[in-house]
Structures are given as structure tokens and as C-alpha cells.
Short mmCIF file of C-alpha atoms in Angstrom, two decimals:
data_model
loop_
_atom_site.label_atom_id
_atom_site.label_comp_id
_atom_site.label_asym_id
_atom_site.label_seq_id
_atom_site.Cartn_x
_atom_site.Cartn_y
_atom_site.Cartn_z
CA MET V 501 -57.35 147.81 -49.30
CA HIS V 502 -55.93 150.50 -51.54
CA LEU V 503 -57.94 153.20 -53.27
CA LYS V 504 -58.08 152.86 -57.03
CA PRO V 505 -56.97 155.83 -59.18
CA GLU V 506 -60.57 156.52 -60.20
CA GLU V 507 -61.61 156.55 -56.52
CA ILE V 508 -58.81 159.02 -55.80
CA ARG V 509 -59.97 161.13 -58.76
CA GLU V 510 -63.45 161.28 -57.20
CA LEU V 511 -61.95 162.36 -53.89
CA LEU V 512 -60.02 165.15 -55.63
CA ARG V 513 -63.32 166.77 -56.60
CA GLU V 514 -63.24 168.15 -53.04
CA VAL V 515 -60.30 170.43 -53.97
CA TYR V 516 -61.39 173.68 -55.57
CA ASP V 517 -59.73 176.55 -57.33
CA PRO V 518 -61.11 179.15 -54.89
CA GLU V 519 -61.00 181.96 -57.47
CA LEU V 520 -62.91 180.05 -60.16
CA GLY V 521 -65.07 178.06 -57.74
CA VAL V 522 -64.58 174.87 -59.80
CA ASN V 523 -62.93 171.66 -58.59
CA ILE V 524 -59.55 170.63 -60.00
CA VAL V 525 -60.85 167.46 -61.65
CA ASP V 526 -63.55 169.25 -63.65
CA LEU V 527 -61.05 171.96 -64.52
CA GLY V 528 -58.92 169.26 -66.16
CA LEU V 529 -55.88 169.95 -64.02
CA VAL V 530 -55.23 166.32 -62.98
CA TYR V 531 -53.16 164.44 -65.59
CA GLU V 532 -52.16 161.21 -63.87
CA ILE V 533 -52.95 159.34 -60.66
CA ARG V 534 -50.98 156.31 -59.41
CA ASN V 535 -51.29 154.34 -56.20
CA ASP V 536 -48.34 152.02 -55.55
CA ASP V 537 -49.31 150.14 -52.38
CA GLY V 538 -50.32 153.28 -50.54
CA ASP V 539 -47.72 155.60 -52.08
CA VAL V 540 -49.83 157.97 -54.16
CA TYR V 541 -48.41 159.96 -57.04
CA ILE V 542 -50.41 162.81 -58.63
CA ARG V 543 -49.20 164.56 -61.79
CA MET V 544 -51.15 167.73 -62.37
CA THR V 545 -50.94 171.26 -63.71
CA LEU V 546 -52.43 174.68 -62.99
CA THR V 547 -54.34 177.05 -65.26
CA THR V 548 -51.34 179.36 -65.63
CA PRO V 549 -47.62 179.24 -64.76
CA GLY V 550 -47.00 181.37 -61.69
CA CYS V 551 -50.56 180.71 -60.54
CA PRO V 552 -50.87 182.40 -57.13
CA LEU V 553 -52.63 179.32 -55.81
CA HIS V 554 -49.74 176.96 -56.63
CA ASP V 555 -48.86 176.06 -53.02
CA THR V 556 -52.45 176.26 -51.75
CA ILE V 557 -53.81 173.73 -54.25
CA THR V 558 -50.80 171.41 -53.92
CA ARG V 559 -51.10 171.34 -50.13
CA ALA V 560 -54.88 170.88 -50.31
CA VAL V 561 -54.40 167.75 -52.46
CA GLU V 562 -51.80 166.38 -50.02
CA ARG V 563 -53.96 167.14 -46.96
CA LEU V 564 -57.05 165.57 -48.49
CA LEU V 565 -55.32 162.32 -49.45
CA GLU V 566 -53.05 161.94 -46.41
CA GLY V 567 -56.12 161.49 -44.26
CA GLN V 568 -57.49 158.59 -46.33
CA PRO V 569 -57.24 154.97 -45.14
CA GLY V 570 -54.49 152.94 -46.80
CA ILE V 571 -52.54 155.95 -48.05
CA ARG V 572 -48.99 156.13 -46.72
CA SER V 573 -47.54 159.01 -48.69
CA VAL V 574 -48.63 161.55 -51.30
CA LYS V 575 -46.42 163.14 -53.92
CA VAL V 576 -47.86 165.95 -56.02
CA ASP V 577 -45.91 166.78 -59.15
CA ILE V 578 -46.85 170.10 -60.81
CA VAL V 579 -45.93 170.03 -64.50
CA TRP V 580 -46.30 172.59 -67.29
CA ASN V 581 -46.10 170.18 -70.16
CA PRO V 582 -48.59 169.68 -71.65
CA PRO V 583 -49.84 173.16 -70.73
CA TRP V 584 -53.40 173.46 -69.51
CA SER V 585 -55.92 174.65 -72.06
CA PRO V 586 -59.65 175.37 -71.71
CA ASP V 587 -60.63 172.33 -73.80
CA LYS V 588 -59.45 170.14 -70.90
CA MET V 589 -62.41 171.30 -68.80
CA SER V 590 -65.45 169.09 -68.28
CA GLU V 591 -68.89 170.17 -69.49
CA GLU V 592 -69.83 170.87 -65.87
CA ALA V 593 -66.86 173.23 -65.40
CA LYS V 594 -67.72 175.02 -68.65
CA ARG V 595 -71.30 175.42 -67.48
CA GLN V 596 -70.20 176.86 -64.13
CA LEU V 597 -67.92 179.40 -65.78
CA GLY V 598 -70.51 180.48 -68.36
CA PHE V 599 -68.16 179.05 -71.01
CA PHE V 600 -68.82 180.11 -74.57
CA GLY V 601 -65.59 179.14 -76.31
CA MET N 1200 -46.66 185.88 -47.78
CA PHE N 1201 -49.47 187.64 -45.95
CA ARG N 1202 -48.22 190.17 -43.42
CA LEU N 1203 -46.15 192.41 -45.69
CA PRO N 1204 -48.80 193.07 -48.40
CA PHE N 1205 -51.44 193.21 -45.66
CA LEU N 1206 -49.54 196.00 -43.88
CA PHE N 1207 -49.48 198.15 -47.01
CA ILE N 1208 -53.02 197.36 -48.15
CA ALA N 1209 -54.62 197.83 -44.71
CA THR N 1210 -52.73 201.10 -44.20
CA GLY N 1211 -53.66 202.30 -47.69
CA LEU N 1212 -57.32 201.46 -47.06
CA ALA N 1213 -57.27 203.31 -43.73
CA LEU N 1214 -55.68 206.39 -45.32
CA PHE N 1215 -58.25 206.22 -48.14
CA GLY N 1216 -61.06 206.12 -45.57
CA LEU N 1217 -59.56 209.07 -43.69
CA PHE N 1218 -59.08 211.00 -46.95
CA ASN N 1219 -62.77 210.69 -47.76
CA LEU N 1220 -63.79 211.41 -44.17
CA ALA N 1221 -61.67 214.58 -44.17
CA THR N 1222 -63.26 215.62 -47.47
CA LEU N 1223 -66.73 215.21 -45.97
CA LEU N 1224 -65.79 217.00 -42.73
CA GLN N 1225 -64.58 220.06 -44.60
CA ALA N 1226 -67.58 219.94 -46.94
CA SER N 1227 -65.34 219.24 -49.97
CA GLY N 1228 -63.89 222.74 -49.69
CA TRP N 1229 -60.43 221.72 -50.87
CA ILE N 1230 -61.58 221.03 -54.42
CA LEU N 1231 -62.24 224.73 -54.95
CA GLN N 1232 -58.73 225.73 -53.80
CA PRO N 1233 -56.03 226.24 -56.45
CA PRO N 1234 -54.26 222.91 -57.04
CA ARG N 1235 -50.92 224.56 -56.27
CA SER N 1236 -51.81 225.52 -52.71
CA PRO N 1237 -51.08 223.82 -49.35
CA SER N 1238 -54.59 222.37 -49.35
CA GLY N 1239 -54.21 221.09 -52.92
CA TRP N 1240 -50.79 219.59 -52.12
CA LEU N 1241 -52.13 217.94 -48.96
CA PHE N 1242 -55.08 216.20 -50.62
CA ALA N 1243 -53.20 215.31 -53.81
CA HIS N 1244 -50.35 213.66 -51.86
CA TRP N 1245 -52.80 212.04 -49.44
CA LEU N 1246 -54.55 210.31 -52.30
CA ILE N 1247 -51.49 209.57 -54.42
CA LEU N 1248 -48.83 208.69 -51.84
CA GLY N 1249 -50.99 207.70 -48.88
CA TRP N 1250 -53.53 205.63 -50.74
CA ALA N 1251 -52.73 204.77 -54.36
CA THR N 1252 -48.98 204.24 -54.01
CA MET N 1253 -49.37 202.50 -50.63
CA ILE N 1254 -51.89 200.04 -52.16
CA ALA N 1255 -49.77 199.65 -55.30
CA MET N 1256 -46.70 198.77 -53.20
CA GLY N 1257 -48.71 196.18 -51.26
CA ALA N 1258 -50.10 194.73 -54.47
CA VAL N 1259 -46.59 194.50 -55.94
CA TYR N 1260 -45.32 192.63 -52.85
CA GLN N 1261 -48.28 190.27 -53.11
CA LEU N 1262 -48.20 189.70 -56.85
CA ILE N 1263 -44.48 189.83 -57.62
CA SER N 1264 -44.16 186.07 -57.16
CA VAL N 1265 -47.12 185.52 -59.52
CA VAL N 1266 -45.67 187.81 -62.15
CA LEU N 1267 -42.01 186.78 -61.88
CA GLN N 1268 -42.44 183.27 -60.43
CA ARG N 1269 -39.91 184.01 -57.69
CA ASP N 1270 -40.17 185.49 -54.21
CA VAL N 1271 -39.30 189.08 -53.42
CA PHE N 1272 -35.57 189.83 -52.91
CA SER N 1273 -35.94 190.58 -49.17
CA ARG N 1274 -39.05 190.49 -47.00
CA ARG N 1275 -37.16 192.03 -44.11
CA LEU N 1276 -36.21 194.98 -46.28
CA GLY N 1277 -39.91 195.18 -47.19
CA TYR N 1278 -40.86 195.72 -43.53
CA VAL N 1279 -38.13 198.35 -43.07
CA GLN N 1280 -39.34 200.03 -46.26
CA PHE N 1281 -42.91 200.07 -44.97
CA GLY N 1282 -41.86 201.79 -41.72
CA VAL N 1283 -39.72 204.40 -43.46
CA TYR N 1284 -42.27 205.12 -46.18
CA PHE N 1285 -45.25 205.26 -43.82
CA ALA N 1286 -43.45 207.63 -41.42
CA GLY N 1287 -42.33 209.77 -44.36
CA VAL N 1288 -45.84 210.01 -45.86
CA LEU N 1289 -47.52 210.75 -42.51
CA GLY N 1290 -44.97 213.47 -41.71
CA LEU N 1291 -45.21 214.93 -45.21
CA LEU N 1292 -49.01 215.11 -45.03
CA THR N 1293 -48.80 216.73 -41.59
CA GLY N 1294 -46.27 219.19 -42.98
CA PHE N 1295 -48.63 220.11 -45.82
CA GLY N 1296 -51.56 220.29 -43.40
CA PHE N 1297 -49.89 222.82 -41.11
CA PHE N 1298 -47.73 224.18 -43.91
CA ARG N 1299 -44.42 223.78 -42.08
CA VAL N 1300 -41.68 223.93 -44.70
CA GLN N 1301 -39.10 222.25 -42.43
CA TRP N 1302 -41.42 219.29 -41.83
CA ILE N 1303 -42.18 219.00 -45.52
CA ALA N 1304 -38.45 218.98 -46.29
CA LEU N 1305 -37.56 216.47 -43.55
CA PHE N 1306 -40.34 213.99 -44.22
CA ALA N 1307 -40.07 214.31 -47.98
CA VAL N 1308 -36.53 212.93 -47.58
CA LEU N 1309 -37.91 210.06 -45.49
CA ALA N 1310 -40.68 209.31 -48.01
CA LEU N 1311 -38.11 209.42 -50.80
CA LEU N 1312 -35.92 206.99 -48.85
CA GLY N 1313 -38.94 204.70 -48.51
CA ILE N 1314 -39.47 204.86 -52.27
CA LEU N 1315 -35.77 204.20 -52.85
CA LEU N 1316 -35.88 201.07 -50.64
CA PHE N 1317 -38.98 199.83 -52.50
CA VAL N 1318 -37.36 200.39 -55.89
CA LEU N 1319 -34.23 198.60 -54.65
CA ASN N 1320 -36.15 195.60 -53.31
CA ILE N 1321 -38.40 195.11 -56.33
CA GLY N 1322 -35.73 196.16 -58.82
CA LEU N 1323 -33.34 193.48 -57.49
CA THR N 1324 -36.17 190.92 -57.66
CA ILE N 1325 -36.78 191.78 -61.32
CA LEU N 1326 -33.06 191.68 -62.10
CA GLN N 1327 -32.69 188.29 -60.41
CA ALA N 1328 -35.66 186.93 -62.29
CA ALA N 1329 -34.04 188.09 -65.54
CA ARG N 1330 -37.26 187.44 -67.46
CA TRP N 1331 -37.62 190.30 -69.89
CA ASN N 1332 -41.15 190.41 -71.18
CA PRO N 1333 -43.78 193.22 -71.38
CA ILE N 1334 -44.71 192.68 -67.72
CA THR N 1335 -41.17 193.05 -66.36
CA LEU N 1336 -40.35 195.82 -68.83
CA SER N 1337 -43.41 197.81 -67.75
CA SER N 1338 -42.80 197.13 -64.05
CA ALA N 1339 -39.11 198.05 -64.23
CA THR N 1340 -39.77 201.33 -66.03
CA ALA N 1341 -42.68 202.09 -63.66
CA LEU N 1342 -40.23 201.70 -60.75
CA LEU N 1343 -37.74 203.99 -62.46
CA TYR N 1344 -40.39 206.69 -62.92
CA LEU N 1345 -41.50 206.31 -59.30
CA LEU N 1346 -37.94 206.97 -58.20
CA LEU N 1347 -37.53 209.93 -60.58
CA THR N 1348 -40.90 211.32 -59.45
CA GLY N 1349 -39.68 211.25 -55.86
CA LEU N 1350 -36.38 212.87 -56.83
CA ALA N 1351 -38.12 215.60 -58.83
CA GLY N 1352 -40.42 216.29 -55.87
CA PHE N 1353 -37.43 216.41 -53.54
CA LEU N 1354 -35.61 218.88 -55.83
CA MET N 1355 -38.76 221.01 -55.95
CA GLY N 1356 -38.83 221.03 -52.16
CA ILE N 1357 -35.17 222.09 -51.99
CA ASN N 1358 -35.84 224.75 -54.59
CA PHE N 1359 -38.90 225.94 -52.68
CA ALA N 1360 -36.99 226.19 -49.38
CA PHE N 1361 -33.80 227.84 -50.67
CA GLY N 1362 -34.83 229.45 -53.97
CA LEU N 1363 -31.75 228.06 -55.73
CA TRP N 1364 -33.10 227.64 -59.28
CA PRO N 1365 -36.41 229.51 -59.61
CA GLU N 1366 -36.51 229.00 -63.40
CA TRP N 1367 -36.47 225.21 -62.89
CA HIS N 1368 -39.53 225.07 -60.65
CA ASP N 1369 -42.16 224.64 -63.38
CA PRO N 1370 -40.20 222.16 -65.53
CA LEU N 1371 -39.59 220.05 -62.42
CA PHE N 1372 -43.22 220.36 -61.35
CA PHE N 1373 -44.60 219.21 -64.73
CA SER N 1374 -42.07 216.36 -64.91
CA HIS N 1375 -42.90 215.31 -61.34
CA ILE N 1376 -46.61 215.04 -62.16
CA TRP N 1377 -46.16 213.40 -65.56
CA MET N 1378 -43.68 210.76 -64.36
CA GLY N 1379 -45.79 209.99 -61.29
CA THR N 1380 -49.17 209.71 -62.98
CA VAL N 1381 -48.41 208.48 -66.49
CA GLY N 1382 -45.07 206.78 -65.75
CA TRP N 1383 -45.44 205.08 -62.38
CA PHE N 1384 -49.17 204.36 -62.24
CA GLY N 1385 -49.72 203.93 -65.98
CA LEU N 1386 -46.95 201.42 -66.56
CA LEU N 1387 -47.55 199.54 -63.32
CA ILE N 1388 -51.27 199.10 -64.01
CA THR N 1389 -50.84 198.09 -67.64
CA GLY N 1390 -47.85 195.85 -66.84
CA PHE N 1391 -49.62 193.91 -64.11
CA SER N 1392 -52.80 193.74 -66.19
CA TYR N 1393 -51.01 191.62 -68.81
CA LYS N 1394 -50.93 188.90 -66.15
CA MET N 1395 -54.08 189.68 -64.18
CA LEU N 1396 -56.67 190.20 -66.91
CA PRO N 1397 -56.06 186.87 -68.72
CA MET N 1398 -56.11 185.19 -65.30
CA PHE N 1399 -59.46 186.65 -64.24
CA TYR N 1400 -61.04 186.12 -67.67
CA LEU N 1401 -59.43 182.69 -68.00
CA ALA N 1402 -58.14 183.71 -71.42
CA HIS N 1403 -55.37 181.70 -73.06
CA GLY N 1404 -53.08 182.07 -76.02
CA ILE N 1405 -52.72 185.88 -75.94
CA SER N 1406 -49.52 186.92 -77.70
CA ASP N 1407 -46.94 189.24 -76.12
CA ARG N 1408 -46.62 191.38 -79.21
CA LEU N 1409 -49.29 193.94 -78.44
CA PRO N 1410 -48.26 194.40 -74.76
CA ARG N 1411 -44.70 195.01 -75.97
CA ILE N 1412 -45.92 197.76 -78.33
CA ILE N 1413 -48.02 199.28 -75.53
CA ALA N 1414 -45.03 199.31 -73.15
CA TRP N 1415 -42.85 201.17 -75.68
CA LEU N 1416 -45.61 203.62 -76.64
CA TRP N 1417 -46.36 204.34 -72.98
CA ASN N 1418 -42.68 204.93 -72.25
CA ALA N 1419 -42.42 207.19 -75.29
CA ALA N 1420 -45.34 209.25 -73.94
CA VAL N 1421 -43.64 209.69 -70.57
CA LEU N 1422 -40.20 210.48 -71.99
CA ALA N 1423 -41.48 212.90 -74.65
CA GLY N 1424 -43.32 214.85 -71.97
CA VAL N 1425 -40.42 214.96 -69.53
CA VAL N 1426 -37.80 215.91 -72.14
CA LEU N 1427 -39.93 218.74 -73.52
CA PHE N 1428 -40.97 219.97 -70.06
CA LEU N 1429 -37.32 220.16 -69.01
CA ALA N 1430 -36.37 221.79 -72.32
CA GLY N 1431 -38.86 224.57 -71.60
CA PHE N 1432 -41.69 223.61 -74.01
CA PRO N 1433 -44.49 222.64 -71.61
CA ALA N 1434 -47.42 223.19 -74.00
CA PHE N 1435 -45.80 221.30 -76.87
CA GLY N 1436 -44.65 218.63 -74.43
CA PHE N 1437 -48.15 218.14 -73.09
CA GLY N 1438 -49.64 217.98 -76.59
CA LEU N 1439 -47.10 215.55 -78.04
CA SER N 1440 -47.02 213.25 -75.02
CA LEU N 1441 -50.82 213.28 -74.81
CA GLY N 1442 -50.89 212.18 -78.46
CA LEU N 1443 -48.53 209.28 -77.71
CA LEU N 1444 -50.45 208.42 -74.56
CA THR N 1445 -53.71 208.32 -76.53
CA LEU N 1446 -52.13 205.85 -78.97
CA ALA N 1447 -50.91 203.74 -76.05
CA VAL N 1448 -54.35 203.82 -74.39
CA TYR N 1449 -56.02 202.73 -77.65
CA ALA N 1450 -53.54 199.88 -77.99
CA TYR N 1451 -54.21 198.89 -74.37
CA ASN N 1452 -57.95 198.88 -75.04
CA PHE N 1453 -57.38 196.73 -78.11
CA TYR N 1454 -55.43 194.32 -75.88
CA ILE N 1455 -58.36 194.18 -73.42
CA THR N 1456 -60.69 193.41 -76.32
CA LYS N 1457 -58.42 190.55 -77.37
CA VAL N 1458 -58.43 189.16 -73.83
CA ARG N 1459 -62.22 189.38 -73.64
CA LYS N 1460 -62.57 187.64 -77.00
CA ALA N 1461 -60.37 184.77 -75.78
CA ARG N 1462 -62.09 184.48 -72.40
CA HIS N 1463 -63.53 181.29 -70.99
CA LYS N 1464 -64.99 182.84 -67.89
CA LYS N 1465 -68.06 184.91 -68.54
CA ASN N 1466 -67.93 187.15 -65.50
CA PRO N 1467 -64.53 188.17 -64.09
CA GLY N 1468 -66.24 190.09 -61.25
CA GLY N 1469 -67.68 193.58 -60.90
CA GLY N 1470 -64.37 195.14 -59.90
CA ILE N 1471 -62.55 193.86 -62.97
CA ARG N 1472 -65.42 194.96 -65.20
CA ALA N 1473 -65.21 198.43 -63.64
CA SER N 1474 -61.49 198.60 -64.40
CA VAL N 1475 -62.22 197.61 -68.03
CA TYR N 1476 -64.93 200.27 -68.37
CA SER N 1477 -62.55 202.86 -66.89
CA ALA N 1478 -59.93 201.95 -69.53
CA ARG N 1479 -62.58 202.45 -72.22
CA ALA N 1480 -63.49 205.81 -70.68
CA LEU N 1481 -59.81 206.81 -70.58
CA ALA N 1482 -59.59 206.31 -74.36
CA VAL N 1483 -62.56 208.65 -74.81
CA ILE N 1484 -61.12 211.23 -72.39
CA CYS N 1485 -57.67 211.20 -74.05
CA SER N 1486 -59.22 211.51 -77.53
CA ALA N 1487 -61.43 214.40 -76.41
CA ALA N 1488 -58.53 216.20 -74.69
CA LEU N 1489 -56.34 215.76 -77.76
CA ALA N 1490 -59.07 216.99 -80.13
CA LEU N 1491 -59.71 220.04 -77.95
CA MET N 1492 -56.01 220.85 -77.87
CA LEU N 1493 -55.73 220.58 -81.64
CA ILE N 1494 -58.63 223.02 -81.98
CA ALA N 1495 -57.42 225.36 -79.22
CA PRO N 1496 -53.69 224.83 -78.51
CA ASP N 1497 -53.78 227.36 -75.66
CA LEU N 1498 -55.72 224.80 -73.61
CA ALA N 1499 -52.35 223.16 -72.87
CA LYS N 1500 -51.69 226.12 -70.53
CA ASP N 1501 -55.23 226.30 -69.15
CA GLU N 1502 -55.22 225.25 -65.48
CA ARG N 1503 -58.91 224.28 -65.41
CA PHE N 1504 -58.50 222.04 -68.47
CA ILE N 1505 -55.42 220.36 -66.98
CA VAL N 1506 -57.13 219.85 -63.61
CA ILE N 1507 -60.16 218.20 -65.25
CA PHE N 1508 -57.89 215.96 -67.32
CA ALA N 1509 -55.92 215.06 -64.17
CA TRP N 1510 -59.15 214.14 -62.38
CA ALA N 1511 -60.28 212.01 -65.31
CA TYR N 1512 -56.95 210.18 -65.52
CA LEU N 1513 -56.17 209.83 -61.82
CA TRP N 1514 -59.62 209.21 -60.38
CA GLY N 1515 -61.31 207.95 -63.50
CA TRP N 1516 -58.72 205.38 -64.50
CA VAL N 1517 -55.94 204.95 -61.91
CA ALA N 1518 -58.17 205.01 -58.81
CA MET N 1519 -61.01 203.07 -60.48
CA THR N 1520 -58.57 200.36 -61.56
CA ILE N 1521 -57.01 200.15 -58.10
CA LEU N 1522 -60.46 199.99 -56.49
CA GLY N 1523 -61.55 197.35 -58.98
CA TYR N 1524 -58.43 195.22 -58.53
CA LEU N 1525 -58.80 195.46 -54.74
CA SER N 1526 -61.99 193.42 -55.09
CA LYS N 1527 -59.74 190.53 -56.21
CA ILE N 1528 -56.50 191.25 -54.36
CA VAL N 1529 -57.99 191.51 -50.85
CA PRO N 1530 -60.19 188.37 -51.00
CA PHE N 1531 -57.20 186.45 -52.41
CA LEU N 1532 -54.88 187.75 -49.68
CA TRP N 1533 -57.36 186.87 -46.92
CA TRP N 1534 -58.47 183.53 -48.37
CA THR N 1535 -54.92 182.20 -48.73
CA HIS N 1536 -54.11 183.34 -45.19
CA LYS N 1537 -57.24 182.11 -43.42
CA TYR N 1538 -58.70 179.33 -45.54
CA GLY N 1539 -55.68 178.13 -47.53
CA PRO N 1540 -54.37 175.98 -44.64
CA ARG N 1541 -57.82 174.38 -44.25
CA ALA N 1542 -58.35 173.53 -47.93
CA GLY N 1543 -58.54 169.76 -48.40
CA LYS N 1544 -59.36 169.22 -44.73
CA GLU N 1545 -62.76 170.90 -44.51
CA LYS N 1546 -65.21 172.78 -46.68
CA THR N 1547 -64.01 176.31 -47.35
CA PRO N 1548 -65.76 179.26 -49.00
CA THR N 1549 -64.67 180.44 -52.43
CA MET N 1550 -63.07 183.87 -52.81
CA GLY N 1551 -66.30 185.07 -54.35
CA ASP N 1552 -68.08 184.31 -51.06
CA LEU N 1553 -65.89 186.82 -49.20
CA LEU N 1554 -67.15 189.91 -51.04
CA ASP N 1555 -70.63 190.79 -52.24
CA ASP N 1556 -69.78 191.30 -55.90
CA ARG N 1557 -73.11 192.85 -56.88
CA GLN N 1558 -72.88 195.41 -54.11
CA ALA N 1559 -69.27 196.21 -55.03
CA ALA N 1560 -70.26 196.70 -58.68
CA PHE N 1561 -73.14 198.97 -57.67
CA VAL N 1562 -70.92 201.12 -55.42
CA LEU N 1563 -68.26 201.40 -58.13
CA ALA N 1564 -70.93 202.54 -60.59
CA GLY N 1565 -71.86 205.20 -58.00
CA VAL N 1566 -68.23 206.28 -57.75
CA GLY N 1567 -68.08 206.60 -61.54
CA LEU N 1568 -71.26 208.67 -61.78
CA CYS N 1569 -70.19 211.00 -58.96
CA LEU N 1570 -66.81 211.48 -60.60
CA LEU N 1571 -68.54 212.47 -63.82
CA ALA N 1572 -70.59 214.99 -61.84
CA VAL N 1573 -67.41 216.40 -60.24
CA MET N 1574 -65.82 216.86 -63.66
CA VAL N 1575 -68.93 218.58 -65.03
CA GLY N 1576 -68.93 220.87 -61.99
CA LEU N 1577 -65.26 221.74 -62.46
CA GLY N 1578 -65.78 222.35 -66.17
CA MET N 1579 -68.83 224.58 -65.70
CA GLU N 1580 -67.33 226.25 -62.59
CA MET N 1581 -70.37 225.38 -60.48
CA ALA N 1582 -68.98 225.54 -56.95
CA VAL N 1583 -71.97 224.17 -55.04
CA TRP N 1584 -72.59 221.35 -57.52
CA THR N 1585 -68.89 220.40 -57.44
CA ARG N 1586 -68.80 220.27 -53.64
CA TRP N 1587 -71.97 218.16 -53.41
CA SER N 1588 -70.70 215.82 -56.13
CA LEU N 1589 -67.37 215.37 -54.36
CA GLY N 1590 -69.23 214.76 -51.10
CA ALA N 1591 -71.27 212.02 -52.79
CA LEU N 1592 -68.10 210.59 -54.35
CA SER N 1593 -66.54 210.43 -50.88
CA LEU N 1594 -69.59 208.66 -49.45
CA PHE N 1595 -69.53 205.99 -52.17
CA SER N 1596 -65.76 205.64 -51.74
CA LEU N 1597 -66.11 205.23 -47.98
CA TYR N 1598 -68.73 202.54 -48.45
CA TYR N 1599 -66.52 200.72 -50.95
CA ALA N 1600 -63.57 200.88 -48.53
CA PHE N 1601 -65.88 199.40 -45.87
CA LEU N 1602 -66.95 196.57 -48.23
CA ILE N 1603 -63.31 195.72 -48.94
CA ALA N 1604 -62.23 196.00 -45.28
CA ARG N 1605 -65.12 193.72 -44.26
CA VAL N 1606 -63.46 190.88 -46.19
CA PHE N 1607 -60.94 190.65 -43.32
CA ALA N 1608 -63.79 189.76 -40.96
CA ARG N 1609 -65.00 186.78 -43.03
#
């Protein structure tokens, strides 16, 4: 029984940007999720290149998913193209940040 | 990377606490001494080398990978540099405290060596990164001025001990102060702010053009001052470089406004807001100082006027910005060390949970008000008022240092 990408996306709401206090899914950082028979591939970005939380967030995603049933391996690919922009955030994230863009 | 920045930041915080404690214990008496006296030298170097530069070095070690997207050239060299610099600063402060010229000379060399090792380590990191933008340009020139400040101070010490070039004492002294305050601190703060402010405000799409102009203007202000001080025109040098600095400060404030307009995070935190307000205040102070000097050019030689301006710049902007940024730097440093490895496994606090932001903002407002009172006291030559104001400033500063240090217990 393998987790579907949308189920993995829900799980990823447990990973927060600790500075902003918003989870990475609502921030719009997760671009692609694949699960090939237990080998999970995540393509995601960060709010800014050289983000000081690069390793922390990457490892948090790996740790969270490695403990899930049916997941054999996790590969997190940080990409800068397309670059993150504020319009990728969910309404909930915008509300939490007091967004007025 | 936790231990190396932690060493610098914890030491800087401890020295800041001791500085304020010493001020309280001697009932703020040092502020009424002439600035060019052993007591003035002791407290000035305590604050600038022991606290501000120590914290700045720690912050650079912590943030260099964020700014340049590569690790520091050598962590091991960083530890050696910490030991050499810390020993040099402690010895130098002791030398000033007991006014032992030999100690001052010996430990000034050690402190200078510590600065040299820092410049080497960070300079090589910048060169390896080979990313020339306003951040690296500002940081590289800040490092250069730090080194030249140390060298000028060292030459002054030699001159003081052996009386080799008495006519060069004042030009070196003015250059030493200008390069240290405007060059090192000014360019480091503005340079790192081009990365930090957009990050904390979550502002995107800010062009590099304005920061580039600010970096050149700021450098022009430093160089104009130093060249004219060394050429023997201190009053003209101060006036011209203050004019250029005022332009640079206005441009920097315009940049902050652009960042705030592009923000997507309403509240960047009380510390960051305090640093923004202090930049606004610096524009007012520079404008006022420039206007006064245009009306009365002799003010450029007036010690009281220069001391008040130095307080406004160093405490009002440099120290306020460092204090404000500490409210972000320390929680980040501690969170990544303690909670980073647990993220994804268990529920962790946010960085905002590690520091009471409202309390920090309130204490920083207290620091600002007390500083204003100190400056009024200095301006009106009210000794008792000045001492009480400085005492209150030290109490607020101590409490702020406690708030920041308490993060390490969360």
C-alpha cells in the first residue's frame, strides 16, 4: 500500500519554515511529488537562494517521510527554477503572514 | 555550523553585559571623562571591539554561507582567530584599565593579528565565491576598513609609546575612528541588510541598482574623510565626508522603504523594526549635523558636537541595529542547533517562540529613549542628568542582553 502524492502532500504540512511559522505546502514550496513503488521523489524550492534553512528543511522532509509505512527511500531535489514567488502561497499562508500584496 | 558563531556571539554578549555592569558600578562616571583619556579609551574599545566587533564577527561566520552560498574558507582558522582576538581584546582592555602602555602595545598587536586572521578567512571566502554584487562589495570593503582601522590604531600606539611622528597622531586618530565606525560597521551593516531585510520582510523582486549606489556612496564617504584627514584638513574632511554619508544614509533609507513596500510579511519582528527606526533616525541626525556645520563650520572642531554625533551614530544606529538583528540571529542559531535535527520527527517550536518579541521591542524602545536622554544631557552639559540617563540605558541594555541570552535555555 503506497501513499498517493496528495497523501504525501498532506503529510508535508508537518514541516514548517521555523522563521515564518508557516508549513512548506502552504508556502508553495513543493513543486512535484512522485512515489514510484516506495521510492519518493520531492521537487521543491525555498523562499530565497542561500536560504539559511536549506539543510534543515530538506532533512526535515526526509525524516518525516522515511518513517512512513511503505516508503523505501526519499529524494529531495531543491530547484531554483521556477523561482519561488509570493503568489505561490495559499490563502491560509497569506493570512498567517498578514499578507497585503 | 553552530560552535564558531556561538563562541563569538556568547562572548560578545557577556562582554556587553559586563560593560553595562561596569557602567552601573561606577555610576556612569566615565561618560563625563574626556573621550581621549584612559577611561574613554577603555569604554570605547570595550563596546566597539569587545562587543560590537565580536558580535559582528560571529554574525559574519554564521551568515556568510547565506550571503555567499558557500561555507567559510576555514573553520579551524576561525577558532584560532577567536582565541587570538579574544586574548588581544581582553589584554588591551586590561591595559587601558590600568593604563599600562606596554600591555596596550603588546595586546594591541595580538588584537590586530586576530583582526588580520578574520580578514584573511572571510576575504578568502569572498574571493572564492567570486560573486561580485552589492553584498560582497560592501562586505569586502568593510573588511578592508576593519584591517586599516586596526593598523591605524597600532601605528597610533607605536607613536604614543615612542613619539616618532607627533604630527601624525591626529590624522591617524581621525582616520582610525572614521574607518572603524563608518567604514567597517557602516558597510557591514548595510551590506548584510541587502540580504537580511528582504528575507525578514519576505520581499521579492528588489533590484540591485540602489544597493550598488549606496555601496559606492558609502565608500566615497569613508575615503573622502580619510584622505582629507591624512592630508591635514580634518574640518573640511569631516564636513565633506558627512555630506557624502548623509546622501548614502538617505539612499539606504530609500532602499528600506522599497523593501517595506514589496513586503509580504506584515511584522518582521520588533528587533528588525527597531533597526529600521534607527536607520530613519540616522538620516535625521546626519541631516541635522550637516545643517549645523553649514551654519557654524567651526563645529567640525568642537569636541562636544563630535562626541554627540559619535553617540548618535554608534549607539543610535550601529548598536541598535546589532541589538535588533540579534533578536533574529540568536534564535536562528539556537533553533538550528537544538531543534533542527528534530524537525520532521516531532513537533518543534518556531523561532518566534524562543524570544518574547513584544518584550524585546519594549526594551529596545527603552534603550532608544535613554539614549536620547544621554544625548540631551551631553548637549546641555547636565552632568547628573547624563549619568542617570546612562545608568538607565545600561539597565535596559542589561535586560535586553538577558532576554537574548535566555534563548539559549529554551
